[in-house]
Tab-separated table of N, CA, C and O in Angstrom:
chain	number	residue	atom	x	y	z
A	183	MET	N	-4.653	-17.662	5.998
A	183	MET	CA	-3.709	-17.960	4.963
A	183	MET	C	-4.207	-17.498	3.596
A	183	MET	O	-3.412	-17.145	2.749
A	184	ALA	N	-5.506	-17.531	3.397
A	184	ALA	CA	-6.044	-17.145	2.101
A	184	ALA	C	-5.712	-15.700	1.748
A	184	ALA	O	-5.340	-15.381	0.625
A	185	LEU	N	-5.809	-14.800	2.732
A	185	LEU	CA	-5.512	-13.392	2.448
A	185	LEU	C	-4.025	-13.154	2.320
A	185	LEU	O	-3.579	-12.306	1.534
A	186	VAL	N	-3.228	-13.898	3.039
A	186	VAL	CA	-1.778	-13.789	2.900
A	186	VAL	C	-1.386	-14.277	1.500
A	186	VAL	O	-0.581	-13.650	0.815
A	187	SER	N	-1.989	-15.364	1.084
A	187	SER	CA	-1.744	-15.888	-0.272
A	187	SER	C	-2.193	-14.873	-1.322
A	187	SER	O	-1.478	-14.639	-2.301
A	188	LEU	N	-3.370	-14.272	-1.127
A	188	LEU	CA	-3.846	-13.258	-2.053
A	188	LEU	C	-2.888	-12.099	-2.129
A	188	LEU	O	-2.545	-11.614	-3.205
A	189	ALA	N	-2.447	-11.614	-0.987
A	189	ALA	CA	-1.534	-10.473	-0.962
A	189	ALA	C	-0.226	-10.791	-1.684
A	189	ALA	O	0.320	-9.972	-2.399
A	190	GLY	N	0.284	-12.011	-1.474
A	190	GLY	CA	1.525	-12.401	-2.090
A	190	GLY	C	1.419	-12.613	-3.599
A	190	GLY	O	2.326	-12.245	-4.343
A	191	ALA	N	0.299	-13.145	-4.053
A	191	ALA	CA	0.136	-13.465	-5.462
A	191	ALA	C	-0.358	-12.268	-6.267
A	191	ALA	O	-0.101	-12.157	-7.433
A	192	SER	N	-1.098	-11.385	-5.641
A	192	SER	CA	-1.819	-10.323	-6.331
A	192	SER	C	-0.886	-9.297	-6.961
A	192	SER	O	-0.986	-9.046	-8.168
A	193	ARG	N	-0.078	-8.652	-6.188
A	193	ARG	CA	0.761	-7.560	-6.655
A	193	ARG	C	-0.057	-6.558	-7.496
A	193	ARG	O	0.358	-6.067	-8.523
A	194	GLY	N	-1.305	-6.295	-7.043
A	194	GLY	CA	-2.206	-5.384	-7.709
A	194	GLY	C	-3.107	-5.978	-8.750
A	194	GLY	O	-3.969	-5.302	-9.294
A	195	ASN	N	-2.876	-7.244	-9.091
A	195	ASN	CA	-3.695	-7.934	-10.094
A	195	ASN	C	-4.678	-8.887	-9.403
A	195	ASN	O	-4.318	-9.511	-8.397
A	196	PRO	N	-5.869	-9.026	-9.945
A	196	PRO	CA	-6.838	-9.941	-9.341
A	196	PRO	C	-6.334	-11.392	-9.348
A	196	PRO	O	-5.648	-11.800	-10.269
A	197	VAL	N	-6.691	-12.122	-8.289
A	197	VAL	CA	-6.323	-13.525	-8.172
A	197	VAL	C	-7.623	-14.327	-8.037
A	197	VAL	O	-8.482	-13.993	-7.259
A	198	ALA	N	-7.734	-15.389	-8.821
A	198	ALA	CA	-8.914	-16.231	-8.787
A	198	ALA	C	-8.899	-17.085	-7.528
A	198	ALA	O	-7.876	-17.555	-7.070
A	199	LEU	N	-10.104	-17.311	-6.970
A	199	LEU	CA	-10.206	-18.160	-5.797
A	199	LEU	C	-9.717	-19.570	-6.068
A	199	LEU	O	-9.158	-20.232	-5.203
A	200	ARG	N	-9.877	-20.012	-7.291
A	200	ARG	CA	-9.405	-21.337	-7.703
A	200	ARG	C	-7.907	-21.453	-7.444
A	200	ARG	O	-7.403	-22.470	-6.939
A	201	ASP	N	-7.158	-20.387	-7.750
A	201	ASP	CA	-5.702	-20.405	-7.557
A	201	ASP	C	-5.352	-20.440	-6.063
A	201	ASP	O	-4.429	-21.171	-5.666
A	202	ILE	N	-6.056	-19.648	-5.257
A	202	ILE	CA	-5.827	-19.654	-3.822
A	202	ILE	C	-6.176	-21.000	-3.256
A	202	ILE	O	-5.463	-21.559	-2.420
A	203	SER	N	-7.274	-21.570	-3.687
A	203	SER	CA	-7.729	-22.877	-3.246
A	203	SER	C	-6.663	-23.927	-3.474
A	203	SER	O	-6.346	-24.725	-2.567
A	204	GLN	N	-6.090	-23.927	-4.661
A	204	GLN	CA	-5.057	-24.925	-4.996
A	204	GLN	C	-3.784	-24.666	-4.203
A	204	GLN	O	-3.179	-25.608	-3.693
A	205	GLN	N	-3.369	-23.424	-4.097
A	205	GLN	CA	-2.125	-23.084	-3.404
A	205	GLN	C	-2.199	-23.402	-1.906
A	205	GLN	O	-1.235	-23.911	-1.344
A	206	GLU	N	-3.319	-23.124	-1.291
A	206	GLU	CA	-3.435	-23.280	0.160
A	206	GLU	C	-4.168	-24.549	0.581
A	206	GLU	O	-4.337	-24.795	1.769
A	207	ASN	N	-4.648	-25.316	-0.416
A	207	ASN	CA	-5.380	-26.549	-0.131
A	207	ASN	C	-6.609	-26.255	0.756
A	207	ASN	O	-6.830	-26.915	1.775
A	208	ILE	N	-7.380	-25.252	0.342
A	208	ILE	CA	-8.603	-24.839	1.033
A	208	ILE	C	-9.733	-25.007	0.033
A	208	ILE	O	-9.618	-24.666	-1.140
A	209	SER	N	-10.842	-25.510	0.499
A	209	SER	CA	-12.023	-25.726	-0.350
A	209	SER	C	-12.422	-24.401	-1.053
A	209	SER	O	-12.539	-23.361	-0.427
A	210	GLU	N	-12.625	-24.492	-2.368
A	210	GLU	CA	-13.030	-23.314	-3.125
A	210	GLU	C	-14.406	-22.833	-2.682
A	210	GLU	O	-14.678	-21.648	-2.620
A	211	LEU	N	-15.281	-23.763	-2.349
A	211	LEU	CA	-16.616	-23.404	-1.852
A	211	LEU	C	-16.505	-22.596	-0.553
A	211	LEU	O	-17.173	-21.574	-0.390
A	212	TYR	N	-15.668	-23.041	0.359
A	212	TYR	CA	-15.437	-22.304	1.612
A	212	TYR	C	-14.868	-20.908	1.306
A	212	TYR	O	-15.286	-19.927	1.894
A	213	LEU	N	-13.893	-20.845	0.370
A	213	LEU	CA	-13.316	-19.550	0.032
A	213	LEU	C	-14.356	-18.607	-0.548
A	213	LEU	O	-14.319	-17.401	-0.274
A	214	GLN	N	-15.283	-19.122	-1.341
A	214	GLN	CA	-16.350	-18.276	-1.884
A	214	GLN	C	-17.180	-17.657	-0.758
A	214	GLN	O	-17.486	-16.453	-0.800
A	215	GLN	N	-17.520	-18.456	0.236
A	215	GLN	CA	-18.291	-17.929	1.362
A	215	GLN	C	-17.467	-16.930	2.168
A	215	GLN	O	-17.963	-15.849	2.540
A	216	LEU	N	-16.221	-17.289	2.414
A	216	LEU	CA	-15.323	-16.399	3.178
A	216	LEU	C	-15.143	-15.074	2.481
A	216	LEU	O	-15.271	-14.004	3.077
A	217	PHE	N	-14.838	-15.113	1.207
A	217	PHE	CA	-14.536	-13.898	0.458
A	217	PHE	C	-15.804	-13.024	0.284
A	217	PHE	O	-15.677	-11.822	0.139
A	218	THR	N	-16.971	-13.617	0.297
A	218	THR	CA	-18.202	-12.822	0.295
A	218	THR	C	-18.261	-11.993	1.580
A	218	THR	O	-18.534	-10.764	1.507
A	219	SER	N	-17.943	-12.582	2.711
A	219	SER	CA	-17.911	-11.844	3.980
A	219	SER	C	-16.807	-10.815	3.993
A	219	SER	O	-17.013	-9.673	4.447
A	220	LEU	N	-15.634	-11.177	3.498
A	220	LEU	CA	-14.506	-10.252	3.463
A	220	LEU	C	-14.821	-9.060	2.561
A	220	LEU	O	-14.415	-7.931	2.861
A	221	ARG	N	-15.539	-9.296	1.478
A	221	ARG	CA	-15.894	-8.190	0.560
A	221	ARG	C	-16.877	-7.253	1.240
A	221	ARG	O	-16.765	-6.025	1.152
A	222	ARG	N	-17.861	-7.843	1.953
A	222	ARG	CA	-18.817	-7.003	2.678
A	222	ARG	C	-18.141	-6.124	3.712
A	222	ARG	O	-18.577	-5.008	3.984
A	223	ARG	N	-17.095	-6.637	4.342
A	223	ARG	CA	-16.359	-5.886	5.359
A	223	ARG	C	-15.290	-4.989	4.753
A	223	ARG	O	-14.490	-4.379	5.463
A	224	ARG	N	-15.245	-4.944	3.430
A	224	ARG	CA	-14.300	-4.111	2.687
A	224	ARG	C	-12.840	-4.447	2.955
A	224	ARG	O	-11.988	-3.562	3.031
A	225	LEU	N	-12.577	-5.729	3.097
A	225	LEU	CA	-11.187	-6.190	3.224
A	225	LEU	C	-10.643	-6.643	1.886
A	225	LEU	O	-9.419	-6.593	1.677
A	226	VAL	N	-11.526	-7.048	0.982
A	226	VAL	CA	-11.129	-7.401	-0.380
A	226	VAL	C	-12.105	-6.753	-1.347
A	226	VAL	O	-13.207	-6.361	-0.972
A	227	LYS	N	-11.688	-6.670	-2.591
A	227	LYS	CA	-12.534	-6.192	-3.678
A	227	LYS	C	-12.583	-7.277	-4.735
A	227	LYS	O	-11.598	-7.946	-4.967
A	228	SER	N	-13.761	-7.427	-5.360
A	228	SER	CA	-13.867	-8.393	-6.426
A	228	SER	C	-13.754	-7.665	-7.772
A	228	SER	O	-14.219	-6.527	-7.906
A	229	VAL	N	-13.118	-8.330	-8.715
A	229	VAL	CA	-12.959	-7.811	-10.071
A	229	VAL	C	-13.625	-8.833	-11.001
A	229	VAL	O	-13.237	-10.000	-11.000
A	230	ARG	N	-14.607	-8.391	-11.751
A	230	ARG	CA	-15.356	-9.313	-12.625
A	230	ARG	C	-14.720	-9.349	-14.006
A	230	ARG	O	-13.956	-8.502	-14.393
A	231	GLY	N	-15.126	-10.390	-14.739
A	231	GLY	CA	-14.702	-10.535	-16.132
A	231	GLY	C	-13.497	-11.413	-16.298
A	231	GLY	O	-12.963	-11.955	-15.337
A	232	PRO	N	-13.060	-11.535	-17.544
A	232	PRO	CA	-11.872	-12.338	-17.837
A	232	PRO	C	-10.666	-11.824	-17.050
A	232	PRO	O	-10.434	-10.618	-16.991
A	233	GLY	N	-9.944	-12.697	-16.444
A	233	GLY	CA	-8.817	-12.279	-15.628
A	233	GLY	C	-9.242	-11.716	-14.305
A	233	GLY	O	-8.431	-11.120	-13.585
A	234	GLY	N	-10.518	-11.875	-13.954
A	234	GLY	CA	-11.026	-11.325	-12.703
A	234	GLY	C	-10.614	-12.190	-11.511
A	234	GLY	O	-9.946	-13.189	-11.640
A	235	GLY	N	-11.075	-11.751	-10.378
A	235	GLY	CA	-10.747	-12.423	-9.115
A	235	GLY	C	-10.869	-11.448	-7.970
A	235	GLY	O	-11.765	-10.595	-7.972
A	236	PHE	N	-9.956	-11.523	-7.028
A	236	PHE	CA	-9.989	-10.653	-5.870
A	236	PHE	C	-8.654	-9.988	-5.672
A	236	PHE	O	-7.600	-10.514	-6.017
A	237	ILE	N	-8.741	-8.775	-5.090
A	237	ILE	CA	-7.558	-8.027	-4.663
A	237	ILE	C	-7.851	-7.531	-3.259
A	237	ILE	O	-9.002	-7.434	-2.830
A	238	LEU	N	-6.795	-7.185	-2.527
A	238	LEU	CA	-6.983	-6.575	-1.203
A	238	LEU	C	-7.582	-5.187	-1.387
A	238	LEU	O	-7.223	-4.466	-2.313
A	239	ALA	N	-8.480	-4.822	-0.504
A	239	ALA	CA	-9.118	-3.492	-0.578
A	239	ALA	C	-8.224	-2.407	0.021
A	239	ALA	O	-8.411	-1.230	-0.285
A	240	ARG	N	-7.294	-2.824	0.845
A	240	ARG	CA	-6.337	-1.875	1.458
A	240	ARG	C	-4.954	-2.491	1.394
A	240	ARG	O	-4.787	-3.667	1.156
A	241	HIS	N	-3.981	-1.679	1.688
A	241	HIS	CA	-2.594	-2.147	1.738
A	241	HIS	C	-2.486	-3.220	2.826
A	241	HIS	O	-3.153	-3.120	3.864
A	242	PRO	N	-1.664	-4.267	2.615
A	242	PRO	CA	-1.542	-5.332	3.610
A	242	PRO	C	-1.148	-4.863	5.012
A	242	PRO	O	-1.483	-5.494	5.998
A	243	SER	N	-0.509	-3.705	5.099
A	243	SER	CA	-0.132	-3.180	6.427
A	243	SER	C	-1.346	-2.574	7.155
A	243	SER	O	-1.258	-2.274	8.354
A	244	GLN	N	-2.448	-2.422	6.441
A	244	GLN	CA	-3.649	-1.812	7.021
A	244	GLN	C	-4.764	-2.816	7.326
A	244	GLN	O	-5.853	-2.428	7.697
A	245	ILE	N	-4.480	-4.107	7.139
A	245	ILE	CA	-5.471	-5.162	7.422
A	245	ILE	C	-4.917	-6.033	8.527
A	245	ILE	O	-3.861	-6.647	8.380
A	246	THR	N	-5.636	-6.072	9.649
A	246	THR	CA	-5.140	-6.876	10.764
A	246	THR	C	-5.712	-8.271	10.740
A	246	THR	O	-6.804	-8.533	10.203
A	247	ILE	N	-4.994	-9.164	11.396
A	247	ILE	CA	-5.437	-10.551	11.509
A	247	ILE	C	-6.708	-10.585	12.362
A	247	ILE	O	-7.611	-11.405	12.107
A	248	GLY	N	-6.827	-9.706	13.329
A	248	GLY	CA	-8.030	-9.616	14.150
A	248	GLY	C	-9.268	-9.337	13.305
A	248	GLY	O	-10.313	-9.963	13.472
A	249	GLU	N	-9.140	-8.392	12.356
A	249	GLU	CA	-10.270	-8.074	11.455
A	249	GLU	C	-10.662	-9.305	10.659
A	249	GLU	O	-11.853	-9.603	10.488
A	250	ILE	N	-9.677	-10.016	10.153
A	250	ILE	CA	-9.948	-11.190	9.337
A	250	ILE	C	-10.662	-12.254	10.156
A	250	ILE	O	-11.664	-12.823	9.734
A	251	ILE	N	-10.138	-12.540	11.334
A	251	ILE	CA	-10.740	-13.584	12.184
A	251	ILE	C	-12.154	-13.217	12.592
A	251	ILE	O	-13.053	-14.055	12.561
A	252	ARG	N	-12.343	-11.955	13.009
A	252	ARG	CA	-13.714	-11.549	13.392
A	252	ARG	C	-14.678	-11.638	12.211
A	252	ARG	O	-15.829	-11.984	12.395
A	253	THR	N	-14.205	-11.362	11.005
A	253	THR	CA	-15.047	-11.472	9.829
A	253	THR	C	-15.364	-12.930	9.524
A	253	THR	O	-16.501	-13.292	9.245
A	254	ALA	N	-14.356	-13.775	9.604
A	254	ALA	CA	-14.526	-15.187	9.273
A	254	ALA	C	-15.325	-15.945	10.323
A	254	ALA	O	-16.142	-16.796	9.989
A	255	GLU	N	-15.103	-15.647	11.591
A	255	GLU	CA	-15.709	-16.431	12.676
A	255	GLU	C	-16.747	-15.730	13.472
A	255	GLU	O	-17.379	-16.326	14.331
A	256	GLY	N	-16.925	-14.436	13.254
A	256	GLY	CA	-17.847	-13.673	14.092
A	256	GLY	C	-17.141	-13.290	15.382
A	256	GLY	O	-16.029	-13.675	15.627
A	257	LYS	N	-17.820	-12.533	16.210
A	257	LYS	CA	-17.213	-12.068	17.458
A	257	LYS	C	-17.814	-12.805	18.639
A	257	LYS	O	-18.575	-12.272	19.433
A	258	GLU	N	-17.504	-14.062	18.729
A	258	GLU	CA	-17.949	-14.835	19.876
A	258	GLU	C	-16.732	-14.997	20.812
A	258	GLU	O	-15.605	-14.930	20.372
A	259	SER	N	-16.986	-15.259	22.048
A	259	SER	CA	-15.915	-15.510	22.985
A	259	SER	C	-15.152	-16.746	22.575
A	259	SER	O	-15.709	-17.708	22.089
A	260	ARG	N	-13.840	-16.661	22.768
A	260	ARG	CA	-12.999	-17.823	22.463
A	260	ARG	C	-12.596	-18.564	23.714
A	260	ARG	O	-12.137	-19.693	23.629
A	261	VAL	N	-12.750	-17.927	24.855
A	261	VAL	CA	-12.291	-18.536	26.117
A	261	VAL	C	-13.367	-18.390	27.192
A	261	VAL	O	-14.254	-17.553	27.104
A	262	GLY	N	-13.241	-19.180	28.235
A	262	GLY	CA	-14.150	-19.057	29.390
A	262	GLY	C	-15.508	-19.679	29.103
A	262	GLY	O	-15.774	-20.250	28.065
A	263	CYS	N	-16.385	-19.530	30.098
A	263	CYS	CA	-17.700	-20.168	29.963
A	263	CYS	C	-18.605	-19.457	28.974
A	263	CYS	O	-19.555	-20.053	28.478
A	264	ARG	N	-18.329	-18.218	28.642
A	264	ARG	CA	-19.141	-17.525	27.632
A	264	ARG	C	-18.958	-18.216	26.269
A	264	ARG	O	-19.812	-18.136	25.413
A	265	LYS	N	-17.796	-18.865	26.099
A	265	LYS	CA	-17.508	-19.549	24.827
A	265	LYS	C	-18.550	-20.605	24.506
A	265	LYS	O	-18.985	-20.739	23.391
A	266	SER	N	-18.969	-21.335	25.486
A	266	SER	CA	-19.910	-22.426	25.256
A	266	SER	C	-21.338	-21.935	25.025
A	266	SER	O	-22.168	-22.677	24.527
A	267	GLY	N	-21.618	-20.689	25.365
A	267	GLY	CA	-22.937	-20.159	25.193
A	267	GLY	C	-23.904	-20.562	26.297
A	267	GLY	O	-25.061	-20.176	26.291
A	268	ARG	N	-23.387	-21.340	27.230
A	268	ARG	CA	-24.257	-21.756	28.355
A	268	ARG	C	-24.406	-20.600	29.354
A	268	ARG	O	-23.507	-19.801	29.509
A	269	LYS	N	-25.529	-20.551	29.944
A	269	LYS	CA	-25.753	-19.544	30.984
A	269	LYS	C	-25.860	-20.262	32.330
A	269	LYS	O	-26.843	-20.920	32.583
A	270	CYS	N	-24.795	-20.140	33.088
A	270	CYS	CA	-24.747	-20.855	34.348
A	270	CYS	C	-25.461	-20.092	35.472
A	270	CYS	O	-25.717	-20.648	36.514
A	271	GLY	N	-25.736	-18.825	35.247
A	271	GLY	CA	-26.390	-18.019	36.274
A	271	GLY	C	-25.427	-17.466	37.310
A	271	GLY	O	-25.835	-16.859	38.293
A	272	MET	N	-24.146	-17.682	37.095
A	272	MET	CA	-23.145	-17.242	38.078
A	272	MET	C	-22.205	-16.168	37.534
A	272	MET	O	-21.275	-15.762	38.253
A	273	ILE	N	-22.418	-15.705	36.339
A	273	ILE	CA	-21.493	-14.734	35.730
A	273	ILE	C	-21.236	-13.545	36.636
A	273	ILE	O	-20.108	-13.124	36.815
A	274	GLU	N	-22.298	-13.023	37.252
A	274	GLU	CA	-22.143	-11.819	38.089
A	274	GLU	C	-21.286	-12.062	39.336
A	274	GLU	O	-20.620	-11.140	39.827
A	275	ARG	N	-21.249	-13.276	39.825
A	275	ARG	CA	-20.466	-13.532	41.046
A	275	ARG	C	-19.296	-14.504	40.806
A	275	ARG	O	-18.691	-14.994	41.735
A	276	CYS	N	-19.012	-14.777	39.548
A	276	CYS	CA	-17.970	-15.730	39.201
A	276	CYS	C	-16.588	-15.111	39.509
A	276	CYS	O	-16.276	-14.024	39.085
A	277	ARG	N	-15.791	-15.851	40.221
A	277	ARG	CA	-14.446	-15.365	40.613
A	277	ARG	C	-13.458	-15.450	39.462
A	277	ARG	O	-12.395	-14.810	39.540
A	278	THR	N	-13.755	-16.220	38.421
A	278	THR	CA	-12.817	-16.346	37.305
A	278	THR	C	-13.212	-15.561	36.068
A	278	THR	O	-12.424	-15.427	35.153
A	279	GLN	N	-14.429	-15.015	36.015
A	279	GLN	CA	-14.894	-14.370	34.783
A	279	GLN	C	-14.016	-13.192	34.397
A	279	GLN	O	-13.741	-12.979	33.221
A	280	ASN	N	-13.547	-12.385	35.349
A	280	ASN	CA	-12.692	-11.251	35.032
A	280	ASN	C	-11.407	-11.729	34.337
A	280	ASN	O	-10.932	-11.106	33.393
A	281	MET	N	-10.861	-12.862	34.797
A	281	MET	CA	-9.669	-13.417	34.177
A	281	MET	C	-9.963	-13.778	32.708
A	281	MET	O	-9.151	-13.454	31.821
A	282	TRP	N	-11.079	-14.454	32.466
A	282	TRP	CA	-11.426	-14.863	31.098
A	282	TRP	C	-11.674	-13.635	30.208
A	282	TRP	O	-11.260	-13.632	29.049
A	283	ASP	N	-12.336	-12.631	30.749
A	283	ASP	CA	-12.605	-11.407	29.984
A	283	ASP	C	-11.271	-10.699	29.630
A	283	ASP	O	-11.107	-10.212	28.499
A	284	THR	N	-10.363	-10.643	30.576
A	284	THR	CA	-9.065	-10.034	30.337
A	284	THR	C	-8.270	-10.820	29.286
A	284	THR	O	-7.646	-10.204	28.414
A	285	LEU	N	-8.327	-12.126	29.383
A	285	LEU	CA	-7.632	-12.957	28.373
A	285	LEU	C	-8.210	-12.666	26.988
A	285	LEU	O	-7.480	-12.544	26.016
A	286	GLU	N	-9.534	-12.605	26.915
A	286	GLU	CA	-10.189	-12.319	25.627
A	286	GLU	C	-9.716	-10.984	25.044
A	286	GLU	O	-9.407	-10.877	23.865
A	287	GLU	N	-9.602	-9.952	25.887
A	287	GLU	CA	-9.123	-8.631	25.438
A	287	GLU	C	-7.699	-8.728	24.941
A	287	GLU	O	-7.351	-8.118	23.920
A	288	ARG	N	-6.865	-9.472	25.661
A	288	ARG	CA	-5.459	-9.604	25.249
A	288	ARG	C	-5.305	-10.362	23.943
A	288	ARG	O	-4.462	-10.065	23.123
A	289	ILE	N	-6.132	-11.372	23.739
A	289	ILE	CA	-6.123	-12.092	22.474
A	289	ILE	C	-6.483	-11.138	21.333
A	289	ILE	O	-5.812	-11.075	20.312
A	290	ASP	N	-7.535	-10.307	21.539
A	290	ASP	CA	-7.917	-9.334	20.525
A	290	ASP	C	-6.803	-8.343	20.263
A	290	ASP	O	-6.521	-8.004	19.098
A	291	GLN	N	-6.186	-7.846	21.311
A	291	GLN	CA	-5.076	-6.883	21.133
A	291	GLN	C	-3.934	-7.518	20.353
A	291	GLN	O	-3.369	-6.877	19.444
A	292	PHE	N	-3.603	-8.760	20.691
A	292	PHE	CA	-2.535	-9.439	19.983
A	292	PHE	C	-2.871	-9.618	18.507
A	292	PHE	O	-2.061	-9.282	17.626
A	293	LEU	N	-4.067	-10.099	18.211
A	293	LEU	CA	-4.462	-10.341	16.808
A	293	LEU	C	-4.543	-9.024	16.042
A	293	LEU	O	-4.238	-8.975	14.850
A	294	ASP	N	-4.950	-7.948	16.705
A	294	ASP	CA	-5.025	-6.639	16.055
A	294	ASP	C	-3.664	-5.983	15.876
A	294	ASP	O	-3.518	-5.024	15.148
A	295	SER	N	-2.634	-6.541	16.519
A	295	SER	CA	-1.289	-5.998	16.393
A	295	SER	C	-0.516	-6.631	15.215
A	295	SER	O	0.551	-6.163	14.864
A	296	ILE	N	-1.096	-7.634	14.592
A	296	ILE	CA	-0.442	-8.334	13.466
A	296	ILE	C	-1.212	-8.002	12.200
A	296	ILE	O	-2.439	-8.113	12.158
A	297	THR	N	-0.474	-7.602	11.183
A	297	THR	CA	-1.106	-7.300	9.905
A	297	THR	C	-0.770	-8.391	8.882
A	297	THR	O	0.140	-9.199	9.076
A	298	VAL	N	-1.494	-8.357	7.775
A	298	VAL	CA	-1.206	-9.271	6.681
A	298	VAL	C	0.239	-9.074	6.220
A	298	VAL	O	0.963	-10.021	5.971
A	299	GLU	N	0.678	-7.821	6.157
A	299	GLU	CA	2.053	-7.540	5.744
A	299	GLU	C	3.058	-8.205	6.687
A	299	GLU	O	4.072	-8.711	6.228
A	300	ASP	N	2.790	-8.180	7.983
A	300	ASP	CA	3.701	-8.798	8.946
A	300	ASP	C	3.969	-10.264	8.633
A	300	ASP	O	5.036	-10.787	8.903
A	301	LEU	N	2.985	-10.928	8.059
A	301	LEU	CA	3.123	-12.351	7.782
A	301	LEU	C	3.991	-12.627	6.560
A	301	LEU	O	4.345	-13.777	6.315
A	302	PHE	N	4.375	-11.577	5.830
A	302	PHE	CA	5.337	-11.706	4.733
A	302	PHE	C	6.765	-11.662	5.243
A	302	PHE	O	7.675	-12.102	4.568
A	303	LEU	N	6.950	-11.024	6.405
A	303	LEU	CA	8.309	-10.866	6.921
A	303	LEU	C	8.894	-12.229	7.227
A	303	LEU	O	8.189	-13.137	7.634
A	304	PRO	N	10.206	-12.368	7.073
A	304	PRO	CA	10.809	-13.669	7.416
A	304	PRO	C	10.589	-14.010	8.870
A	304	PRO	O	10.633	-13.134	9.746
A	305	PHE	N	10.306	-15.256	9.143
A	305	PHE	CA	10.084	-15.714	10.500
A	305	PHE	C	11.408	-15.668	11.247
A	305	PHE	O	12.382	-16.252	10.816
A	306	GLU	N	11.418	-14.973	12.380
A	306	GLU	CA	12.650	-14.819	13.147
A	306	GLU	C	12.477	-15.382	14.538
A	306	GLU	O	12.763	-14.724	15.529
A	307	GLY	N	11.990	-16.606	14.619
A	307	GLY	CA	11.908	-17.282	15.916
A	307	GLY	C	11.040	-16.596	16.940
A	307	GLY	O	11.439	-16.521	18.094
A	308	GLY	N	9.870	-16.087	16.523
A	308	GLY	CA	8.947	-15.511	17.491
A	308	GLY	C	9.258	-14.075	17.861
A	308	GLY	O	8.932	-13.630	18.948
A	309	ALA	N	9.951	-13.345	16.992
A	309	ALA	CA	10.286	-11.926	17.293
A	309	ALA	C	9.035	-11.168	17.601
A	309	ALA	O	9.028	-10.270	18.447
A	310	ARG	N	7.898	-11.486	16.924
A	310	ARG	CA	6.650	-10.772	17.138
A	310	ARG	C	6.151	-10.986	18.542
A	310	ARG	O	5.610	-10.105	19.150
A	311	GLU	N	6.285	-12.229	19.050
A	311	GLU	CA	5.789	-12.533	20.382
A	311	GLU	C	6.548	-11.743	21.445
A	311	GLU	O	5.993	-11.366	22.467
A	312	ALA	N	7.824	-11.476	21.210
A	312	ALA	CA	8.640	-10.781	22.209
A	312	ALA	C	8.198	-9.313	22.347
A	312	ALA	O	8.468	-8.710	23.386
A	313	GLU	N	7.541	-8.764	21.313
A	313	GLU	CA	7.130	-7.380	21.382
A	313	GLU	C	6.024	-7.146	22.404
A	313	GLU	O	5.939	-6.103	22.986
A	314	GLY	N	5.098	-8.115	22.574
A	314	GLY	CA	3.946	-7.951	23.431
A	314	GLY	C	4.315	-8.039	24.817
A	314	GLY	O	4.102	-7.663	25.818
């Protein structure tokens, strides 16, 4: 939501994290950490000085939700036993691991199919879901 808020408020002008924090009810300290990572990944640019803040580094249609999530959370598994980080010793012969790996790929594909710009479009009862 922070990047969607930035894209909506920015219109090419820097937006202070304080403003995003207030608008989205997200901790400013958390946003500082998040935006540091987003800047390193070249998803946002920082503008220093009076009237400074952040702007998107690319057009909203060129930034995917998948990129944002991987930047914010890292690339760990979200599903299956790999998610827990436990090593059961059965991965090679597990009958369900292929299913979990496939689900993980589909989640990534879905998240990479949605851009920040898409989240500005009026919600039309899951029209996006019907595409996949």
